[in-house]
Amino acid sequence: KGLQKNHSSGILIFFNLYLNRWSMSKIIENYKRILIQIERYNKEFLATSKNPKLIAVSKTFSEDKIQLIIDQGQRIFGENKVQEATKKWVVLKKRNKKIELHLIGPLQSNKVKEALEIFDVIQTVDREKIVKKIKDNLDNKEIKFFVQVNIGGEAQKNGLKITEVEAFVKWCINDMNLRVAGLMCIPPLDRESSYYFNLLSNLKEKLKLEHASMGMSNDFAKAIQFGATYLRVGSAIFGNRS
Ligand SMILES: *Cc1c(COP(=O)(O)O)cnc(C)c1O
């Protein structure tokens, strides 16, 4: 009986190794394909494209999978949780130079200090309390900040209402001396994204900010068309998150 058990678990281990190898090669393949697609859309939307940078959204994925595309040359990554990011990226950043890590998930004020230690860009600034906390902990670190806009006015989503953005951004820059580099949004799931990307792009231009972070696996083509400067792509590179 013991022998039989060893035998079947041996097969299982072999099968898992095989599956892992397969998913690893798939990630590299996906990554290369996304880069080609981005190039193609840049050409297709030549008049409006801002040649956006790709943020590889690595939330929930392990360090060995992330390292695969670092080895392919990717340097910009996104995570949505401070704790998970710290656990993975302290070592990954030590091992790989010039990483630019973006926080794209909600920021609690009790996590601000930790977030400022691991992230290079924080995309989810959305209230005064967070800005004050950031100022208290920033020291001389070179961190960029984006203001998150609740572009579809959804009750369950974080971010400022469109009508609040201008005053908030001016307050951040003038009163708080915070470096606001751009705006970020997540459009409503069940709607055509183009309309919302256009709104964010116009708002960003009006406020003379440098960056618009928008577009995910399913709609990054439209984000390129409407002038994104950063795209946030996860599952189209790493596969589905379990
Ligand atoms: C997870 C996440 C993404 C990536 O989504 P995909 O559909 O997997 O590309 C982008 N932006 C934010 C804010 C996310 O939380």
Tab-separated table of N, CA, C and O and ligand atoms in Angstrom, residues 55-59 61 78-80 103-106 123-124 148 184-186 213 215-220 231-241, ligand 1:
chain	number	residue	atom	x	y	z
A	55	ILE	N	2.794	48.465	-17.351
A	55	ILE	CA	2.948	47.994	-15.971
A	55	ILE	C	2.487	46.540	-15.950
A	55	ILE	O	1.330	46.256	-16.255
A	56	ALA	N	3.383	45.629	-15.630
A	56	ALA	CA	3.001	44.220	-15.502
A	56	ALA	C	2.424	44.020	-14.100
A	56	ALA	O	3.136	44.169	-13.106
A	57	VAL	N	1.133	43.734	-14.033
A	57	VAL	CA	0.463	43.613	-12.731
A	57	VAL	C	0.662	42.198	-12.187
A	57	VAL	O	0.091	41.235	-12.687
A	58	SER	N	1.508	42.099	-11.164
A	58	SER	CA	1.965	40.780	-10.701
A	58	SER	C	1.299	40.315	-9.413
A	58	SER	O	1.739	39.344	-8.799
A	59	LYS	N	0.232	40.998	-9.002
A	59	LYS	CA	-0.480	40.605	-7.765
A	59	LYS	C	-0.887	39.135	-7.827
A	59	LYS	O	-1.309	38.664	-8.887
A	61	PHE	N	0.897	36.595	-8.006
A	61	PHE	CA	1.850	35.697	-8.669
A	61	PHE	C	3.203	35.676	-7.941
A	61	PHE	O	3.637	36.670	-7.368
A	78	GLY	N	3.187	46.275	-11.070
A	78	GLY	CA	2.127	46.778	-10.221
A	78	GLY	C	1.670	45.716	-9.233
A	78	GLY	O	1.556	44.537	-9.573
A	79	GLU	N	1.441	46.158	-7.997
A	79	GLU	CA	0.882	45.281	-6.959
A	79	GLU	C	-0.268	46.033	-6.302
A	79	GLU	O	-0.278	47.265	-6.279
A	80	ASN	N	-1.227	45.299	-5.740
A	80	ASN	CA	-2.371	45.995	-5.144
A	80	ASN	C	-2.416	45.910	-3.624
A	80	ASN	O	-3.294	46.504	-3.014
A	103	LEU	N	1.951	51.039	-6.708
A	103	LEU	CA	0.804	50.585	-5.916
A	103	LEU	C	-0.474	50.971	-6.658
A	103	LEU	O	-0.733	52.149	-6.914
A	104	ILE	N	-1.265	49.948	-7.014
A	104	ILE	CA	-2.493	50.206	-7.773
A	104	ILE	C	-3.739	49.807	-6.991
A	104	ILE	O	-4.848	49.872	-7.504
A	105	GLY	N	-3.546	49.392	-5.736
A	105	GLY	CA	-4.679	49.021	-4.891
A	105	GLY	C	-4.873	50.054	-3.790
A	105	GLY	O	-4.017	50.911	-3.574
A	106	PRO	N	-6.005	49.976	-3.075
A	106	PRO	CA	-6.330	50.960	-2.043
A	106	PRO	C	-5.262	51.047	-0.960
A	106	PRO	O	-4.648	50.049	-0.600
A	123	GLN	N	-0.417	55.067	-6.991
A	123	GLN	CA	-1.432	55.508	-7.958
A	123	GLN	C	-2.801	55.756	-7.334
A	123	GLN	O	-3.715	56.180	-8.018
A	124	THR	N	-2.928	55.486	-6.035
A	124	THR	CA	-4.278	55.447	-5.464
A	124	THR	C	-4.494	56.484	-4.371
A	124	THR	O	-5.192	56.235	-3.392
A	148	GLN	N	-6.377	58.946	-7.773
A	148	GLN	CA	-7.349	58.009	-8.335
A	148	GLN	C	-8.698	58.695	-8.518
A	148	GLN	O	-9.210	59.357	-7.613
A	184	MET	N	-5.365	58.260	-12.308
A	184	MET	CA	-5.575	56.838	-12.569
A	184	MET	C	-7.054	56.526	-12.452
A	184	MET	O	-7.761	57.165	-11.653
A	185	CYS	N	-7.543	55.605	-13.268
A	185	CYS	CA	-8.946	55.204	-13.134
A	185	CYS	C	-9.169	53.737	-13.473
A	185	CYS	O	-8.370	53.117	-14.171
A	186	ILE	N	-10.250	53.199	-12.935
A	186	ILE	CA	-10.753	51.869	-13.294
A	186	ILE	C	-12.209	52.066	-13.726
A	186	ILE	O	-13.066	52.301	-12.880
A	213	SER	N	-3.006	56.781	-16.075
A	213	SER	CA	-2.876	55.329	-15.919
A	213	SER	C	-4.231	54.692	-16.134
A	213	SER	O	-5.149	54.858	-15.330
A	215	GLY	N	-6.446	51.327	-18.604
A	215	GLY	CA	-6.382	50.210	-19.536
A	215	GLY	C	-5.818	48.975	-18.859
A	215	GLY	O	-4.760	49.036	-18.242
A	216	MET	N	-6.578	47.857	-18.947
A	216	MET	CA	-6.160	46.596	-18.348
A	216	MET	C	-6.158	45.527	-19.449
A	216	MET	O	-6.224	45.849	-20.625
A	217	SER	N	-6.081	44.262	-19.069
A	217	SER	CA	-5.953	43.195	-20.079
A	217	SER	C	-7.008	43.282	-21.175
A	217	SER	O	-6.707	43.061	-22.343
A	218	ASN	N	-8.236	43.620	-20.789
A	218	ASN	CA	-9.324	43.558	-21.770
A	218	ASN	C	-9.503	44.813	-22.614
A	218	ASN	O	-10.198	44.774	-23.625
A	219	ASP	N	-8.923	45.923	-22.173
A	219	ASP	CA	-9.217	47.168	-22.891
A	219	ASP	C	-8.001	48.067	-23.100
A	219	ASP	O	-8.149	49.264	-23.327
A	220	PHE	N	-6.802	47.479	-23.065
A	220	PHE	CA	-5.629	48.368	-23.175
A	220	PHE	C	-5.496	48.993	-24.563
A	220	PHE	O	-4.911	50.073	-24.696
A	231	LEU	N	-0.183	51.578	-18.997
A	231	LEU	CA	-1.198	50.522	-19.076
A	231	LEU	C	-0.946	49.556	-17.928
A	231	LEU	O	0.203	49.317	-17.565
A	232	ARG	N	-2.012	48.995	-17.365
A	232	ARG	CA	-1.849	48.050	-16.247
A	232	ARG	C	-2.376	46.677	-16.671
A	232	ARG	O	-3.576	46.431	-16.649
A	233	VAL	N	-1.474	45.788	-17.061
A	233	VAL	CA	-1.896	44.501	-17.615
A	233	VAL	C	-1.430	43.349	-16.726
A	233	VAL	O	-0.232	43.206	-16.463
A	234	GLY	N	-2.391	42.554	-16.256
A	234	GLY	CA	-2.072	41.423	-15.384
A	234	GLY	C	-2.336	40.080	-16.022
A	234	GLY	O	-1.415	39.407	-16.505
A	235	SER	N	-3.601	39.681	-16.054
A	235	SER	CA	-3.939	38.314	-16.474
A	235	SER	C	-3.542	37.991	-17.914
A	235	SER	O	-3.246	36.836	-18.219
A	236	ALA	N	-3.504	38.965	-18.785
A	236	ALA	CA	-3.086	38.681	-20.164
A	236	ALA	C	-1.610	38.294	-20.234
A	236	ALA	O	-1.168	37.692	-21.215
A	237	ILE	N	-0.867	38.603	-19.177
A	237	ILE	CA	0.538	38.172	-19.119
A	237	ILE	C	0.681	36.930	-18.245
A	237	ILE	O	1.190	35.897	-18.680
A	238	PHE	N	0.213	37.007	-16.992
A	238	PHE	CA	0.492	35.947	-16.018
A	238	PHE	C	-0.545	34.830	-16.006
A	238	PHE	O	-0.350	33.809	-15.368
A	239	GLY	N	-1.677	35.029	-16.699
A	239	GLY	CA	-2.754	34.038	-16.661
A	239	GLY	C	-3.795	34.419	-15.626
A	239	GLY	O	-3.652	35.440	-14.951
A	240	ASN	N	-4.828	33.590	-15.522
A	240	ASN	CA	-5.910	33.914	-14.586
A	240	ASN	C	-5.450	33.795	-13.146
A	240	ASN	O	-4.654	32.925	-12.814
A	241	ARG	N	-5.971	34.701	-12.306
A	241	ARG	CA	-5.656	34.637	-10.876
A	241	ARG	C	-6.657	33.707	-10.193
A	241	ARG	O	-7.853	33.820	-10.418
B	1	LIG	C1	-5.663	43.642	-11.053
B	1	LIG	C2	-5.617	45.016	-11.579
B	1	LIG	C3	-5.229	45.274	-12.905
B	1	LIG	C4	-4.894	44.184	-13.901
B	1	LIG	O1	-6.076	43.551	-14.318
B	1	LIG	P1	-6.079	42.464	-15.489
B	1	LIG	O2	-7.471	42.428	-15.942
B	1	LIG	O3	-5.623	41.195	-14.873
B	1	LIG	O4	-5.148	42.947	-16.538
B	1	LIG	C5	-5.167	46.597	-13.304
B	1	LIG	N1	-5.483	47.615	-12.468
B	1	LIG	C6	-5.856	47.404	-11.197
B	1	LIG	C7	-6.174	48.562	-10.336
B	1	LIG	C8	-5.947	46.103	-10.715
B	1	LIG	O5	-6.321	45.905	-9.435
